[in-house]
């Protein structure tokens, strides 16, 4: 049975992630203390109708939450296929969400009523979970309509012992991604935005890809970035890294960065790597 444990910062969209997984066939439970996870999983395993489970556990569990790493080890020892998904967001996005929902941060009293301190304290507590997470999602600037596609792409990657590589496209005007290992600014490439027949298209469409890729400067950039990745990725593998995010950023995140993320996903897959792609801002309008 497949189990996804969802954790992360308060206000980062964990419940929204669980709702999306529930819509795709996962049996979901929210705010489950880690001490109950193993028993809950064993009960679910007794039901032939339940094949996929997603559980949300977080700082709302108080001191009980700190035992999550031990519970994950316990599940794996009992033969469960368990993965940890970490949801994150930048402080400004979190503060805005708490303001809109008028909910209290779980650590607000401990922080003397200071929301900034509460967010910082929670981030420190969760740092070890973030480091060992199998999946990472930064929801700071991702629209709900795009979040489902992001999650589907993440979960489609194979975790059979090989490092999972995500090629991400994004737009600098929408903010820098919170979790990347390598980042390439591709705003120097030819920009389809200024071509009237390409402006409303995206890097997923052949006309845009051809416009970007046929440039001599793009060809040179692809070669040099490719050489760098050929050197770096095996070194990351030697270090035992389980996931790698390579981000490509243009202005709006709809044209050049998308084309390059698609290109390098295909290149890495052709070399035998477990590579996927995420387009963070492809649905955003405007930008260049």
Tab-separated table of C-alpha atoms in Angstrom, residues 20-241:
chain	number	residue	atom	x	y	z
A	20	UNK	CA	-6.113	17.074	-4.564
A	21	UNK	CA	-4.808	13.634	-3.621
A	22	UNK	CA	-8.250	12.626	-2.383
A	23	UNK	CA	-9.720	13.624	-5.750
A	24	UNK	CA	-7.203	11.331	-7.446
A	25	UNK	CA	-8.110	8.264	-5.384
A	26	UNK	CA	-6.175	8.580	-2.127
A	27	UNK	CA	-7.851	7.819	1.191
A	28	UNK	CA	-7.013	10.923	3.247
A	29	UNK	CA	-6.889	11.944	6.884
A	30	UNK	CA	-5.914	15.344	8.296
A	31	UNK	CA	-4.144	16.349	11.517
A	32	UNK	CA	-3.132	12.825	12.517
A	33	UNK	CA	-0.543	12.658	15.340
A	34	UNK	CA	2.527	10.646	14.275
A	35	UNK	CA	1.938	8.136	17.090
A	36	UNK	CA	-1.293	7.049	15.390
A	37	UNK	CA	0.084	6.817	11.841
A	38	UNK	CA	1.371	3.234	12.032
A	39	UNK	CA	-1.851	1.918	13.583
A	40	UNK	CA	-3.939	3.849	11.062
A	41	UNK	CA	-1.873	2.423	8.195
A	42	UNK	CA	-2.285	-1.122	9.502
A	43	UNK	CA	-6.062	-0.670	9.693
A	44	UNK	CA	-6.133	0.665	6.123
A	45	UNK	CA	-4.047	-2.275	4.915
A	46	UNK	CA	-6.748	-4.634	6.140
A	47	UNK	CA	-9.201	-3.087	3.652
A	48	UNK	CA	-8.803	-4.384	0.076
A	49	UNK	CA	-10.524	-1.227	-1.200
A	50	UNK	CA	-7.762	1.055	0.086
A	51	UNK	CA	-4.588	1.045	-1.989
A	52	UNK	CA	-3.339	4.629	-1.558
A	53	UNK	CA	-3.356	6.701	1.615
A	54	UNK	CA	-2.397	10.339	2.237
A	55	UNK	CA	-2.043	11.656	5.788
A	56	UNK	CA	-1.475	15.208	7.003
A	57	UNK	CA	0.575	15.612	10.169
A	58	UNK	CA	2.155	18.829	11.369
A	59	UNK	CA	3.007	21.116	14.250
A	60	UNK	CA	-0.601	21.098	15.419
A	61	UNK	CA	0.327	17.821	17.115
A	62	UNK	CA	2.604	19.699	19.496
A	63	UNK	CA	5.490	17.719	20.968
A	64	UNK	CA	4.012	14.517	19.542
A	65	UNK	CA	4.874	15.757	16.044
A	66	UNK	CA	8.606	15.545	16.778
A	67	UNK	CA	8.443	11.746	16.608
A	68	UNK	CA	7.561	11.801	12.881
A	69	UNK	CA	11.001	10.571	11.653
A	70	UNK	CA	10.759	7.517	13.940
A	71	UNK	CA	7.239	6.784	12.722
A	72	UNK	CA	8.395	6.911	9.103
A	73	UNK	CA	11.134	4.389	9.877
A	74	UNK	CA	8.581	2.196	11.636
A	75	UNK	CA	6.276	2.221	8.606
A	76	UNK	CA	9.116	1.242	6.274
A	77	UNK	CA	10.173	-1.586	8.571
A	78	UNK	CA	6.619	-2.908	8.414
A	79	UNK	CA	6.780	-3.008	4.614
A	80	UNK	CA	4.793	0.111	3.732
A	81	UNK	CA	5.750	2.135	0.646
A	82	UNK	CA	5.871	5.509	2.384
A	83	UNK	CA	6.971	8.889	1.014
A	84	UNK	CA	7.186	12.274	2.710
A	85	UNK	CA	5.783	15.347	0.936
A	86	UNK	CA	6.866	18.720	2.308
A	87	UNK	CA	4.766	21.819	1.570
A	88	UNK	CA	6.465	25.193	1.888
A	89	UNK	CA	5.748	28.875	1.244
A	90	UNK	CA	7.555	32.139	1.861
A	91	UNK	CA	6.722	34.156	5.010
A	92	UNK	CA	4.823	36.888	3.168
A	93	UNK	CA	2.538	34.365	1.475
A	94	UNK	CA	1.888	32.631	4.793
A	95	UNK	CA	1.132	35.887	6.604
A	96	UNK	CA	-1.295	36.893	3.867
A	97	UNK	CA	-3.113	33.559	4.128
A	98	UNK	CA	-3.440	33.796	7.908
A	99	UNK	CA	-4.771	37.337	7.503
A	100	UNK	CA	-7.330	36.224	4.933
A	101	UNK	CA	-8.548	33.186	6.882
A	102	UNK	CA	-8.289	34.896	10.311
A	103	UNK	CA	-6.951	31.651	11.759
A	104	UNK	CA	-4.352	31.465	14.532
A	105	UNK	CA	-0.879	30.104	13.899
A	106	UNK	CA	-0.301	27.030	16.119
A	107	UNK	CA	2.833	28.630	17.635
A	108	UNK	CA	1.472	32.164	18.012
A	109	UNK	CA	1.222	31.992	21.816
A	110	UNK	CA	4.721	30.580	22.157
A	111	UNK	CA	5.934	33.474	19.967
A	112	UNK	CA	4.260	36.077	22.193
A	113	UNK	CA	1.705	36.939	19.524
A	114	UNK	CA	4.352	37.730	16.890
A	115	UNK	CA	3.417	35.950	13.649
A	116	UNK	CA	6.851	36.459	12.100
A	117	UNK	CA	8.495	34.743	15.063
A	118	UNK	CA	5.929	31.929	14.991
A	119	UNK	CA	6.627	31.251	11.307
A	120	UNK	CA	10.397	31.343	11.874
A	121	UNK	CA	10.150	28.998	14.875
A	122	UNK	CA	8.065	26.498	12.927
A	123	UNK	CA	10.506	26.606	10.004
A	124	UNK	CA	13.360	25.731	12.386
A	125	UNK	CA	11.424	22.841	13.908
A	126	UNK	CA	10.540	21.435	10.485
A	127	UNK	CA	14.020	21.811	8.962
A	128	UNK	CA	14.973	18.126	9.504
A	129	UNK	CA	11.745	16.953	7.801
A	130	UNK	CA	12.371	19.252	4.858
A	131	UNK	CA	15.835	17.801	4.359
A	132	UNK	CA	14.623	14.195	4.120
A	133	UNK	CA	11.406	14.821	2.148
A	134	UNK	CA	10.879	12.805	-1.034
A	135	UNK	CA	8.633	15.490	-2.545
A	136	UNK	CA	8.844	19.260	-2.116
A	137	UNK	CA	6.259	21.838	-3.166
A	138	UNK	CA	6.599	25.600	-2.777
A	139	UNK	CA	3.061	26.992	-2.954
A	140	UNK	CA	4.012	30.659	-2.557
A	141	UNK	CA	3.027	31.677	-6.082
A	142	UNK	CA	1.372	28.559	-7.468
A	143	UNK	CA	-2.293	28.934	-8.374
A	144	UNK	CA	-4.587	26.156	-7.129
A	145	UNK	CA	-5.398	25.374	-10.764
A	146	UNK	CA	-1.704	24.598	-11.352
A	147	UNK	CA	-1.074	22.802	-8.071
A	148	UNK	CA	-2.851	19.642	-9.216
A	149	UNK	CA	-0.584	19.413	-12.273
A	150	UNK	CA	2.505	19.965	-10.109
A	151	UNK	CA	1.506	17.184	-7.734
A	152	UNK	CA	0.661	14.784	-10.561
A	153	UNK	CA	4.058	15.391	-12.154
A	154	UNK	CA	5.884	14.873	-8.869
A	155	UNK	CA	4.096	11.641	-8.051
A	156	UNK	CA	4.669	10.270	-11.542
A	157	UNK	CA	8.416	10.141	-10.951
A	158	UNK	CA	9.966	6.758	-10.230
A	159	UNK	CA	11.587	6.379	-6.802
A	160	UNK	CA	13.076	2.921	-7.320
A	161	UNK	CA	16.425	3.841	-5.825
A	162	UNK	CA	17.466	6.388	-8.452
A	163	UNK	CA	17.760	10.109	-7.905
A	164	UNK	CA	14.651	11.985	-9.057
A	165	UNK	CA	15.451	15.074	-11.117
A	166	UNK	CA	12.899	17.835	-11.652
A	167	UNK	CA	13.432	20.400	-14.403
A	168	UNK	CA	11.401	23.438	-13.339
A	169	UNK	CA	10.451	26.504	-15.342
A	170	UNK	CA	9.496	29.731	-13.594
A	171	UNK	CA	9.150	33.475	-14.121
A	172	UNK	CA	11.349	35.879	-12.162
A	173	UNK	CA	8.482	38.384	-12.033
A	174	UNK	CA	6.559	35.863	-9.907
A	175	UNK	CA	9.403	35.284	-7.449
A	176	UNK	CA	12.342	32.915	-7.203
A	177	UNK	CA	11.456	29.297	-6.280
A	178	UNK	CA	12.086	28.489	-2.648
A	179	UNK	CA	13.800	25.150	-3.207
A	180	UNK	CA	16.204	24.662	-6.091
A	181	UNK	CA	19.608	23.018	-6.341
A	182	UNK	CA	20.683	24.592	-9.634
A	183	UNK	CA	19.225	27.727	-11.200
A	184	UNK	CA	19.780	29.132	-14.689
A	185	UNK	CA	18.653	32.613	-15.713
A	186	UNK	CA	17.697	32.299	-19.403
A	187	UNK	CA	16.435	35.844	-19.936
A	188	UNK	CA	19.303	36.428	-22.383
A	189	UNK	CA	17.711	34.089	-24.948
A	190	UNK	CA	15.514	35.322	-27.838
A	191	UNK	CA	12.117	36.284	-26.437
A	192	UNK	CA	8.962	35.004	-28.181
A	193	UNK	CA	6.900	37.529	-26.213
A	194	UNK	CA	7.798	40.227	-28.729
A	195	UNK	CA	6.578	38.137	-31.663
A	196	UNK	CA	2.881	38.848	-32.189
A	197	UNK	CA	2.108	35.326	-33.431
A	198	UNK	CA	3.927	33.724	-30.465
A	199	UNK	CA	3.073	36.055	-27.583
A	200	UNK	CA	0.000	34.133	-26.426
A	201	UNK	CA	1.553	30.698	-26.915
A	202	UNK	CA	3.840	28.834	-24.488
A	203	UNK	CA	7.085	26.929	-24.641
A	204	UNK	CA	5.084	23.718	-24.914
A	205	UNK	CA	4.153	24.632	-28.495
A	206	UNK	CA	6.430	23.823	-31.413
A	207	UNK	CA	6.463	27.346	-32.863
A	208	UNK	CA	7.778	28.805	-29.616
A	209	UNK	CA	10.307	26.038	-29.066
A	210	UNK	CA	11.641	26.443	-32.590
A	211	UNK	CA	11.946	30.210	-32.157
A	212	UNK	CA	13.941	29.786	-28.946
A	213	UNK	CA	16.020	26.772	-29.933
A	214	UNK	CA	17.041	27.859	-33.448
A	215	UNK	CA	19.086	30.770	-32.126
A	216	UNK	CA	22.882	30.376	-32.128
A	217	UNK	CA	23.079	31.783	-28.607
A	218	UNK	CA	20.566	29.160	-27.427
A	219	UNK	CA	22.520	26.357	-29.057
A	220	UNK	CA	25.683	27.514	-27.308
A	221	UNK	CA	23.858	27.820	-23.979
A	222	UNK	CA	22.377	24.326	-24.305
A	223	UNK	CA	25.810	22.874	-24.937
A	224	UNK	CA	27.428	24.628	-21.983
A	225	UNK	CA	24.588	23.895	-19.546
A	226	UNK	CA	24.552	20.291	-20.759
A	227	UNK	CA	28.287	19.940	-20.101
A	228	UNK	CA	27.831	21.319	-16.598
A	229	UNK	CA	24.983	18.911	-15.827
A	230	UNK	CA	26.968	15.977	-17.220
A	231	UNK	CA	29.642	16.807	-14.655
A	232	UNK	CA	27.462	17.709	-11.673
A	233	UNK	CA	24.705	15.090	-11.685
A	234	UNK	CA	27.000	12.056	-11.239
A	235	UNK	CA	28.640	13.897	-8.346
A	236	UNK	CA	25.261	14.452	-6.698
A	237	UNK	CA	24.483	10.756	-7.199
A	238	UNK	CA	27.776	9.805	-5.498
A	239	UNK	CA	26.785	11.934	-2.527
A	240	UNK	CA	23.565	9.955	-2.195
A	241	UNK	CA	21.229	12.824	-3.075
